[in-house]
Amino acid sequence: MCGIVGGCAQRDVAAVLLEGLRRLEYRGYDSAGMAVIDREGGLSRTRASGRVDDLAAALGPELPAGGTGIAHTRWATHGVPSEANAHPHAAGEVALVHNGIIENHERLRERLAAAGHAFQSETDTEVAATLFADRHRAGTPLLEAVRGSLAELEGAYAFVVISGHEPGRMVACRSGSPLVIGVGIGEHFIASDVAALLPVTRQFIFLEDGDVADISREAVTIYDADGQAVERPVRTSELSPEAVERGGYRHFMAKEIHEQPAAVAETLEGRYADGGVREAALGPGATAMLDQAERLQIVACGTSYHAGMIARYWAAAYAGLPCEVEVASEFRYRAHAVTPGTLVILISQSGETADVLAALRESRRLGYAGALAICNVPESSLVREADLALLTRAGPEIGVASTKAFTTQLTALLLLVGALARRRGRPQAEGELVRAAGSLPGDLERALAVEPQVSALAEQLVDRGHALFLGRGPHFPVALEGSLKLKEISYVHAEAYPAGELKHGPLALVDGEMPVVAVAPRDDLLDKLRANLQEVRARGGRLYVFADEAAALRSESGFHVLPVPAGPEPTSPVIHTIPLQLLAYHVAVLRGTDVDKPRNLAKSVTVE
């Protein structure tokens, strides 16, 4: 998600805004910008494609003077990453920053253009700036100009608006995208994240959906969705500026595991409403491409490949679409018989994975119906080259072993399958997926609460050199991901199998020294899985079963059950992923390995 920072103060605010942007860099972005109003009402605006350092270079050593300003890091949605498309956008004396998507921007643009307004960018945000400025030019105060225009906007948004005609004021409003006001002494600030403002305040007001805030140095007045003045509580953050770097966690991996509820919420933000998926999130032409899709071909590597394997089950069960999943390094080196109407989906956290990029280019040559990227980096090669992109919005992931990238990829894939279900006349399936997705952040929060039990379990595995992981159906890829995490960061040799494959070879490895980790949700395959687990017990194997509460499994000698909070069936694989990540992490900590930087591995594999 994009980053917003703003301020109204007696002092010059440019340095505060620049530092706030740096503290939001973890979100990922493709451009940055700042607008400041001086004491006489003069508006200066500077934007740059690239990083905050590029913006700082464009600003130069003398930052603009002024006590009112806004700044932004953009994650491209409408329009390519460029200076012209960067925020803040301006129209006349009005400048604004925006998070979210204005879905009816094309109709509004046509109307405003017919009235004589010219546009300099491809963005939906400039349309909103022009709409607000049009009312403001007519003599309407900034607050009323913004409030009067909001009814014309459809979609999700967080706006912060300033005007050279009212140099000591910011107007902020939110619908679906978060905004928080920082309360200082004789000054007020605003941001999309508390982290941006910790250097200047620990006191915060969190705006609610529908709120419009009139902000000056001296006061904040908040109006609710009905236009009534309301009081929102001031809360004190327990975070310190220093703690934000690693969030108070011992390792980035631990921080990123615990960030997953918020990261998944970011993935979902603005992308569904009224029980359906907003296809606008996929970009122009998405509907036509989804309508053409008769088959899916997913291509990915490592953890992203496991996400694709889970999506294969969802595609068949909810959208009625056949789906193949292939490792990218194999895809480009075999003969293909491409079925007409096959949409290729390429998954990569970085968007620079060499094998995935090569697979994308090979799919062009082979004549696939289209290419859709699921990625965390908007300015990446994969996003630029694909026909459509669904950004995961996980923010930068520092730990080499992927955690929040995996769960946000799964969330994005869930939304994609929901959209495909709708296009194929399955609105009930779409509704089921959307409801499950909506509860996912809370479900993941509950899953994290099992950490003390997982930590205790890790003590029983720390001295083992091998482990087997088992799962069935869509939870078999969860077992694969759990085994990968364990081997990546603890260097314990681990393998995963469909539980029904035990008697076809892996059972020969089972004895009293071999820990066997199983994923056991309450689903149609639970009774089959129970039988497989009994095969392990009969050979003296020690079982560690991650079972959701509805499975009603109980611990016995040699059969350790760790209850996992139950969730909706579609998202059960995502929920069961959390305790396996925690298990790998705590085993690695006990073994004393370099958790965030495991040997021989890199975060982004940019060579074949």
XYZ file of C-alpha atoms in Angstrom:
608
model
C 0.000 0.000 0.000
C 1.131 3.590 -0.648
C 2.436 5.768 2.161
C 1.024 9.112 3.306
C 2.570 11.725 5.606
C 1.333 15.266 6.273
C 1.716 18.022 8.818
C 0.485 21.413 10.049
C 2.985 23.130 12.334
C 4.613 26.421 13.256
C 7.979 24.939 12.235
C 8.968 23.923 8.723
C 7.627 20.420 8.104
C 9.602 19.229 5.054
C 12.251 17.408 7.115
C 9.546 15.670 9.170
C 7.764 14.584 5.987
C 10.942 13.232 4.429
C 11.780 11.190 7.535
C 8.191 9.912 7.632
C 8.504 8.672 4.065
C 11.709 6.850 4.924
C 9.918 5.098 7.761
C 7.282 3.906 5.278
C 9.787 2.511 2.776
C 9.113 -1.015 4.011
C 5.773 -0.891 2.193
C 7.403 -0.812 -1.222
C 6.780 1.906 -3.793
C 7.823 3.203 -7.206
C 7.848 6.988 -6.764
C 7.698 9.669 -4.086
C 6.731 13.299 -3.780
C 6.143 16.262 -1.476
C 4.114 19.490 -1.557
C 4.638 22.325 0.946
C 2.755 25.604 1.438
C 4.723 28.556 2.754
C 3.367 31.254 5.064
C 2.191 33.399 2.134
C 0.274 30.560 0.521
C 2.817 29.656 -2.134
C 2.648 25.979 -3.100
C 5.854 24.136 -4.041
C 5.719 20.554 -5.300
C 8.546 18.085 -5.976
C 8.170 14.537 -7.262
C 10.551 11.821 -8.361
C 10.306 8.365 -9.849
C 12.182 5.844 -7.722
C 13.094 5.898 -4.048
C 12.867 8.460 -1.252
C 16.572 9.156 -1.787
C 15.727 10.228 -5.340
C 13.127 12.615 -3.964
C 15.651 13.972 -1.448
C 18.106 14.570 -4.289
C 15.431 16.370 -6.290
C 14.597 18.566 -3.291
C 18.246 19.508 -2.859
C 20.077 20.626 0.285
C 17.635 23.467 1.009
C 14.275 21.901 1.819
C 11.198 23.994 1.022
C 10.064 26.274 3.835
C 6.498 26.040 5.085
C 4.454 24.812 7.986
C 1.851 22.857 6.003
C 2.742 19.967 3.721
C 1.971 16.495 2.450
C 4.171 13.709 1.118
C 3.610 10.311 -0.450
C 5.228 7.088 -1.640
C 3.243 5.586 -4.505
C 2.566 1.978 -5.369
C 1.399 2.170 -8.971
C -2.170 1.205 -9.763
C -3.379 3.583 -12.486
C -0.519 4.630 -14.712
C 3.086 3.508 -14.950
C 5.666 4.548 -12.363
C 6.780 8.017 -13.452
C 7.217 11.532 -12.143
C 3.995 12.607 -13.855
C 2.008 9.882 -12.118
C 3.645 10.415 -8.720
C 1.808 12.095 -5.848
C 1.049 14.735 -4.685
C -1.249 15.654 -7.557
C -2.317 19.246 -7.970
C -5.069 21.212 -9.643
C -4.830 24.978 -9.305
C -4.043 25.778 -5.677
C -5.156 22.346 -4.452
C -2.736 19.462 -3.881
C -3.502 16.033 -2.469
C -2.162 12.575 -1.759
C -4.275 9.448 -2.048
C -4.252 5.771 -1.137
C -6.831 3.468 -2.717
C -8.633 3.214 -6.052
C -11.327 5.528 -7.446
C -13.320 3.107 -9.549
C -15.420 5.646 -11.465
C -12.467 7.866 -12.362
C -12.909 7.338 -16.105
C -16.466 8.686 -16.105
C -15.436 11.617 -13.918
C -12.433 12.335 -16.157
C -14.651 12.462 -19.242
C -17.063 14.858 -17.545
C -14.331 17.145 -16.256
C -12.492 17.109 -19.589
C -15.703 18.107 -21.362
C -15.901 21.057 -18.960
C -12.462 22.199 -20.077
C -10.137 20.626 -17.514
C -6.808 19.208 -18.712
C -5.018 16.266 -17.101
C -1.293 15.682 -16.811
C -1.263 12.068 -15.557
C -2.888 8.676 -16.081
C -3.993 8.399 -12.469
C -7.377 8.238 -10.804
C -5.974 10.570 -8.112
C -5.614 13.575 -10.405
C -9.312 13.264 -11.203
C -10.118 13.635 -7.500
C -7.775 16.631 -7.199
C -9.536 18.321 -10.125
C -12.949 17.567 -8.662
C -12.024 19.092 -5.283
C -10.343 22.118 -6.907
C -13.361 22.768 -9.129
C -15.557 23.336 -6.077
C -12.831 25.182 -4.196
C -12.255 27.666 -7.056
C -15.887 28.701 -6.848
C -15.218 30.141 -3.400
C -16.209 27.104 -1.382
C -13.933 26.559 1.672
C -11.584 23.609 1.312
C -13.380 21.493 3.913
C -16.747 21.919 2.218
C -15.235 21.425 -1.247
C -13.869 18.048 -0.183
C -16.962 16.957 1.740
C -19.237 18.006 -1.109
C -17.262 15.991 -3.652
C -16.947 12.690 -1.791
C -20.426 11.523 -2.749
C -19.315 11.508 -6.393
C -16.420 9.114 -5.742
C -16.767 5.342 -5.883
C -14.112 3.064 -4.452
C -11.673 3.017 -1.563
C -9.649 6.046 -0.548
C -7.640 7.938 1.998
C -7.098 11.583 1.007
C -5.110 14.392 2.560
C -5.787 17.699 0.813
C -4.132 21.137 1.153
C -4.705 24.488 -0.579
C -2.632 27.618 -1.097
C -5.767 29.621 -0.347
C -5.885 28.148 3.196
C -2.215 27.627 4.101
C -2.746 26.512 7.691
C -5.135 23.637 7.022
C -5.227 19.995 5.954
C -8.449 18.115 5.168
C -8.266 14.342 5.519
C -10.871 11.686 4.804
C -10.936 7.904 4.641
C -13.108 5.136 3.306
C -11.466 1.731 3.353
C -7.870 2.964 3.654
C -6.356 3.788 7.061
C -5.339 7.229 8.296
C -4.025 8.260 11.707
C -3.625 11.773 13.128
C -0.558 12.508 15.233
C -1.215 14.968 18.046
C 1.650 17.274 19.023
C 2.013 20.483 21.008
C 0.759 23.262 18.769
C 1.026 20.988 15.716
C -0.740 18.065 14.115
C 0.391 15.417 11.672
C -1.267 12.695 9.628
C -0.067 9.424 8.126
C -1.188 6.081 6.804
C 0.853 4.340 9.508
C 1.859 5.203 13.065
C 5.464 4.294 12.223
C 5.850 7.415 10.078
C 5.108 9.764 12.980
C 6.873 8.176 15.941
C 9.787 10.636 15.804
C 7.392 13.564 16.451
C 4.608 12.143 18.654
C 3.322 9.121 20.542
C -0.290 10.432 20.671
C -2.617 9.300 17.907
C -6.226 9.599 16.742
C -7.342 6.800 14.433
C -9.923 7.906 11.883
C -12.855 5.607 11.218
C -14.459 4.773 7.882
C -16.414 7.752 6.576
C -14.602 10.301 8.759
C -13.553 13.689 7.433
C -11.021 15.608 9.537
C -10.379 19.357 9.461
C -6.822 19.727 10.750
C -4.891 22.876 11.715
C -1.959 23.575 14.033
C -4.301 24.355 16.915
C -7.176 21.912 16.520
C -8.673 18.847 14.891
C -12.397 18.607 14.127
C -13.718 15.274 12.908
C -17.026 14.692 11.118
C -18.511 11.221 10.722
C -20.164 9.743 7.634
C -23.409 11.560 8.518
C -21.638 14.908 8.725
C -21.899 15.156 12.503
C -18.964 16.412 14.574
C -17.609 13.514 16.659
C -14.871 12.885 19.202
C -12.365 10.134 18.492
C -10.154 9.004 21.377
C -6.488 9.944 21.583
C -4.373 6.837 22.074
C -0.766 6.535 23.222
C 1.467 4.271 21.169
C 3.751 1.920 23.060
C 6.152 1.788 20.124
C 9.362 3.768 20.173
C 11.006 5.077 16.999
C 13.893 2.666 17.533
C 11.630 -0.368 17.904
C 10.047 0.112 14.484
C 13.155 -1.132 12.709
C 12.590 -4.689 13.862
C 9.396 -4.121 15.800
C 10.951 -5.242 19.089
C 11.451 -8.757 17.721
C 14.670 -10.712 17.958
C 14.656 -11.448 14.244
C 13.026 -9.979 11.156
C 11.485 -13.389 10.483
C 9.646 -13.305 13.819
C 8.454 -9.775 13.076
C 7.260 -10.800 9.640
C 5.422 -13.849 10.957
C 3.541 -11.605 13.362
C 2.887 -8.998 10.664
C 0.806 -11.443 8.647
C -2.655 -10.421 9.899
C -1.908 -6.797 8.962
C -0.196 -7.779 5.701
C -3.166 -9.881 4.622
C -5.488 -7.000 5.516
C -3.408 -4.789 3.202
C -3.734 -7.363 0.412
C -7.502 -7.323 0.829
C -7.905 -3.577 1.242
C -10.197 -2.032 -1.354
C -10.426 -5.239 -3.362
C -13.805 -6.586 -2.351
C -17.180 -5.146 -1.435
C -20.787 -6.294 -1.179
C -19.775 -9.948 -1.247
C -17.798 -9.678 -4.476
C -14.276 -9.114 -5.757
C -13.490 -5.740 -7.327
C -11.979 -6.707 -10.649
C -10.643 -3.151 -11.056
C -7.824 -4.185 -8.725
C -6.390 -6.302 -11.551
C -6.150 -3.343 -13.898
C -7.668 -2.354 -17.249
C -8.780 -5.239 -19.399
C -9.034 -7.669 -16.506
C -12.665 -8.575 -17.090
C -12.109 -9.467 -20.748
C -9.059 -11.572 -19.926
C -10.831 -13.420 -17.125
C -13.768 -14.102 -19.439
C -11.405 -15.745 -21.927
C -9.778 -18.007 -19.333
C -10.708 -21.659 -19.826
C -7.642 -23.099 -18.113
C -4.951 -21.826 -15.743
C -1.211 -22.451 -15.840
C 0.623 -21.329 -12.692
C 4.402 -20.924 -12.833
C 6.541 -20.134 -9.779
C 9.529 -21.175 -7.669
C 10.009 -22.295 -4.064
C 7.467 -20.924 -1.613
C 5.540 -19.228 -4.422
C 5.219 -22.626 -6.121
C 3.565 -23.986 -2.967
C 1.098 -21.084 -3.053
C 0.261 -22.027 -6.625
C -0.309 -25.654 -5.609
C -2.937 -24.581 -3.080
C -4.571 -22.316 -5.661
C -4.947 -25.319 -7.981
C -7.396 -26.859 -5.505
C -9.303 -23.580 -5.173
C -9.525 -23.084 -8.952
C -11.170 -26.469 -9.492
C -13.414 -26.417 -6.414
C -14.731 -22.850 -6.653
C -14.285 -21.685 -10.249
C -14.549 -25.043 -12.034
C -11.306 -24.365 -13.888
C -8.583 -26.922 -14.632
C -5.247 -25.687 -13.377
C -1.672 -26.890 -13.755
C 1.220 -25.770 -11.554
C 4.838 -26.000 -12.616
C 8.239 -24.998 -11.301
C 9.495 -22.126 -13.442
C 12.933 -23.646 -14.050
C 11.272 -26.680 -15.668
C 8.564 -24.813 -17.573
C 10.850 -23.233 -20.137
C 12.757 -26.415 -20.966
C 10.005 -28.784 -22.042
C 7.686 -29.094 -25.004
C 4.241 -27.528 -24.546
C 0.837 -28.298 -25.984
C -0.957 -25.024 -25.230
C -4.730 -25.263 -24.957
C -6.521 -22.163 -26.322
C -7.830 -19.937 -23.560
C -5.071 -20.792 -21.066
C -4.153 -17.914 -18.766
C -0.639 -18.122 -17.325
C -0.211 -16.879 -13.741
C 3.326 -16.070 -12.639
C 4.050 -15.729 -8.910
C 7.159 -14.080 -7.471
C 7.767 -12.059 -4.312
C 10.454 -9.881 -5.894
C 9.292 -9.892 -9.491
C 12.912 -10.348 -10.550
C 13.214 -14.160 -10.259
C 15.133 -15.119 -13.373
C 13.316 -18.408 -14.045
C 9.895 -16.801 -13.642
C 10.774 -13.951 -15.995
C 12.062 -16.463 -18.538
C 8.822 -18.441 -18.204
C 6.803 -15.272 -18.834
C 8.731 -14.565 -22.011
C 8.439 -18.175 -23.107
C 4.675 -18.069 -22.555
C 4.491 -15.096 -24.947
C 6.249 -17.122 -27.612
C 3.993 -20.123 -27.015
C 0.800 -18.099 -27.463
C -0.875 -18.291 -24.034
C -4.055 -16.235 -23.757
C -2.487 -13.745 -21.354
C -0.117 -13.326 -18.432
C -1.055 -12.262 -14.916
C 1.623 -11.499 -12.300
C 1.157 -11.914 -8.557
C 3.989 -9.970 -7.004
C 5.030 -7.773 -4.091
C 7.123 -5.200 -5.981
C 5.214 -2.835 -8.269
C 8.227 -1.561 -10.208
C 9.602 -5.068 -10.861
C 10.272 -6.516 -14.283
C 7.536 -9.118 -13.843
C 4.852 -6.518 -13.134
C 5.992 -4.307 -16.004
C 5.996 -7.144 -18.527
C 2.787 -8.984 -17.540
C -0.582 -8.077 -19.023
C -2.183 -7.810 -15.575
C -0.769 -7.607 -12.060
C -2.222 -8.311 -8.632
C 0.113 -6.792 -6.044
C 0.300 -8.523 -2.686
C 1.181 -5.363 -0.687
C 3.129 -7.358 1.887
C 5.764 -4.677 2.284
C 9.467 -5.500 2.155
C 10.296 -8.906 3.585
C 13.793 -8.908 5.082
C 14.007 -12.514 6.266
C 15.215 -14.812 3.504
C 12.696 -17.509 4.478
C 9.436 -16.188 3.108
C 6.494 -15.919 5.511
C 4.181 -12.978 4.920
C 4.920 -13.093 1.190
C 3.453 -16.616 1.127
C 0.239 -15.811 2.989
C -0.349 -12.626 0.997
C 0.203 -14.544 -2.246
C -2.423 -17.030 -1.101
C -4.781 -14.163 -0.265
C -4.291 -12.630 -3.706
C -4.880 -16.009 -5.349
C -8.071 -16.435 -3.316
C -9.350 -13.101 -4.652
C -8.396 -14.080 -8.185
C -10.267 -17.379 -7.947
C -13.267 -15.465 -6.579
C -13.219 -13.179 -9.604
C -12.942 -16.176 -11.929
C -15.841 -17.875 -10.155
C -18.021 -14.843 -10.834
C -17.062 -14.751 -14.512
C -18.030 -18.427 -14.777
C -21.477 -17.917 -13.249
C -20.691 -19.079 -9.700
C -21.655 -16.128 -7.494
C -22.222 -18.355 -4.451
C -18.659 -19.652 -4.676
C -17.370 -16.103 -5.022
C -19.353 -15.075 -1.956
C -17.947 -17.963 0.078
C -14.393 -17.026 -0.837
C -14.933 -13.336 -0.068
C -16.464 -14.094 3.327
C -13.565 -16.384 4.176
C -11.058 -13.778 3.023
C -12.724 -11.074 5.102
C -12.266 -13.069 8.301
C -8.701 -14.112 7.488
C -6.792 -11.331 9.322
C -8.599 -12.173 12.554
C -8.174 -15.909 11.991
C -4.424 -15.461 11.531
C -4.244 -13.385 14.700
C -5.809 -16.280 16.604
C -3.424 -18.753 14.988
C -0.456 -16.718 16.234
C -1.683 -17.237 19.781
C -0.470 -20.869 19.670
C 3.164 -19.711 19.699
C 3.888 -20.715 23.332
C 2.806 -24.304 22.630
C 4.797 -24.371 19.374
C 7.880 -23.061 21.177
C 7.609 -25.900 23.707
C 7.177 -28.417 20.889
C 10.333 -27.120 19.185
C 12.385 -28.311 22.152
C 11.451 -31.891 21.253
C 12.666 -31.501 17.650
C 15.817 -29.446 18.106
C 18.227 -32.391 18.211
C 16.666 -34.334 15.320
C 18.449 -34.385 11.990
C 15.439 -35.394 9.876
C 11.679 -34.884 9.777
C 8.715 -35.940 7.669
C 5.712 -33.675 7.008
C 2.316 -35.020 5.927
C -0.869 -33.477 4.592
C -3.780 -34.267 2.304
C -5.661 -32.273 -0.310
C -4.894 -28.530 -0.219
C -2.998 -29.090 3.040
C -0.351 -31.213 1.327
C 1.252 -28.020 -0.095
C 1.064 -26.602 3.445
C 3.138 -29.582 4.584
C 5.578 -28.902 1.737
C 5.925 -25.302 2.857
C 6.417 -26.365 6.490
C 9.194 -28.751 5.550
C 10.850 -26.112 3.366
C 10.860 -23.594 6.212
C 12.429 -26.092 8.601
C 15.233 -27.038 6.214
C 15.860 -23.431 5.107
C 16.575 -21.911 8.492
C 17.373 -24.777 10.877
C 19.242 -27.028 8.395
C 17.178 -30.035 9.499
C 16.621 -32.326 6.537
C 12.861 -32.413 6.002
C 10.591 -33.834 3.342
C 6.850 -33.660 2.789
C 4.470 -36.167 1.245
C 0.785 -36.617 0.658
C -0.170 -38.758 3.643
C -1.607 -41.449 1.364
C 1.869 -41.953 -0.155
C 3.398 -43.206 3.104
C 3.066 -46.862 2.259
C 4.583 -46.245 -1.186
C 8.064 -45.646 0.198
C 8.465 -43.030 2.962
C 7.138 -45.392 5.654
C 10.502 -47.169 5.449
C 12.070 -44.145 7.164
C 9.733 -44.165 10.153
C 11.090 -45.291 13.511
C 11.308 -43.922 17.039
C 13.902 -41.340 15.985
C 11.934 -39.867 13.064
C 9.529 -37.025 13.990
C 6.476 -36.911 11.728
C 4.597 -33.607 11.521
C 1.036 -33.762 10.170
C -1.508 -31.094 9.191
C -4.985 -32.264 10.214
C -7.912 -29.946 9.449
C -11.504 -30.992 9.953
C -12.412 -31.802 6.348
C -13.595 -34.705 4.202
C -10.142 -36.301 4.279
C -9.723 -36.348 8.049
C -10.708 -40.003 8.471
C -8.283 -40.991 5.690
C -5.559 -38.990 7.406
C -6.272 -40.662 10.754
C -5.628 -44.032 9.124
C -2.327 -42.780 7.698
C -1.280 -41.520 11.125
C -2.015 -44.919 12.636
C 0.417 -46.400 10.109
C 3.104 -44.165 11.619
C 2.179 -45.092 15.198
C 2.299 -48.783 14.377
C 5.953 -48.360 13.328
C 6.907 -46.503 16.520
C 7.019 -43.082 14.900
C 6.508 -39.951 17.003
C 3.661 -37.823 15.668
C 3.231 -34.054 16.023
C -0.221 -33.187 14.700
C -1.378 -29.632 13.979
C -5.136 -30.158 14.130
C -7.857 -27.558 14.002
C -10.108 -27.509 17.024
C -13.016 -29.055 15.124
C -10.990 -32.184 14.330
C -11.376 -33.330 17.962
C -8.012 -35.114 18.092
C -6.449 -35.736 21.518
C -2.851 -36.172 22.614
C -1.674 -39.613 23.668
C 1.675 -41.268 24.178
C 3.722 -40.669 21.034
C 0.863 -38.648 19.535
C 1.201 -34.922 20.307
C -1.713 -32.752 19.198
C -1.373 -28.988 18.931
C -4.800 -27.372 18.474
C -5.034 -24.758 15.704
C -7.975 -22.305 15.633
C -10.576 -23.449 13.132
C -11.493 -21.228 10.197
C -13.579 -21.347 7.007
C -12.733 -24.226 4.693
C -11.242 -22.104 1.858
C -8.725 -20.381 4.127
C -7.826 -23.374 6.309
C -4.523 -23.897 4.417
C -3.511 -20.298 5.132
C -4.347 -20.601 8.830
C -2.476 -23.899 9.229
C 0.615 -22.327 7.686
C 1.181 -20.075 10.725
C 2.091 -22.728 13.332
C 4.444 -24.453 10.874
C 6.285 -21.171 10.327
C 6.540 -20.732 14.092
C 7.829 -24.277 14.482
C 10.632 -23.726 11.975
C 11.533 -20.409 13.582
C 11.765 -21.749 17.139
C 13.730 -24.844 16.111
C 16.193 -22.602 14.279
C 16.564 -20.282 17.273
C 17.274 -23.227 19.544
C 19.835 -24.587 17.084
C 21.575 -21.203 16.946
C 21.431 -20.673 13.187
C 21.336 -17.289 11.436
C 17.561 -17.154 11.144
C 17.260 -14.136 8.866
C 20.182 -15.018 6.607
C 20.455 -18.801 6.257
C 23.556 -20.107 4.579
C 23.786 -20.482 0.808
C 20.458 -18.722 0.168
C 19.467 -15.322 -1.217
C 16.218 -13.412 -0.951
C 15.817 -12.804 -4.672
C 17.147 -15.338 -7.180
C 18.047 -13.231 -10.194
C 20.210 -15.793 -11.960
C 19.170 -19.082 -13.502
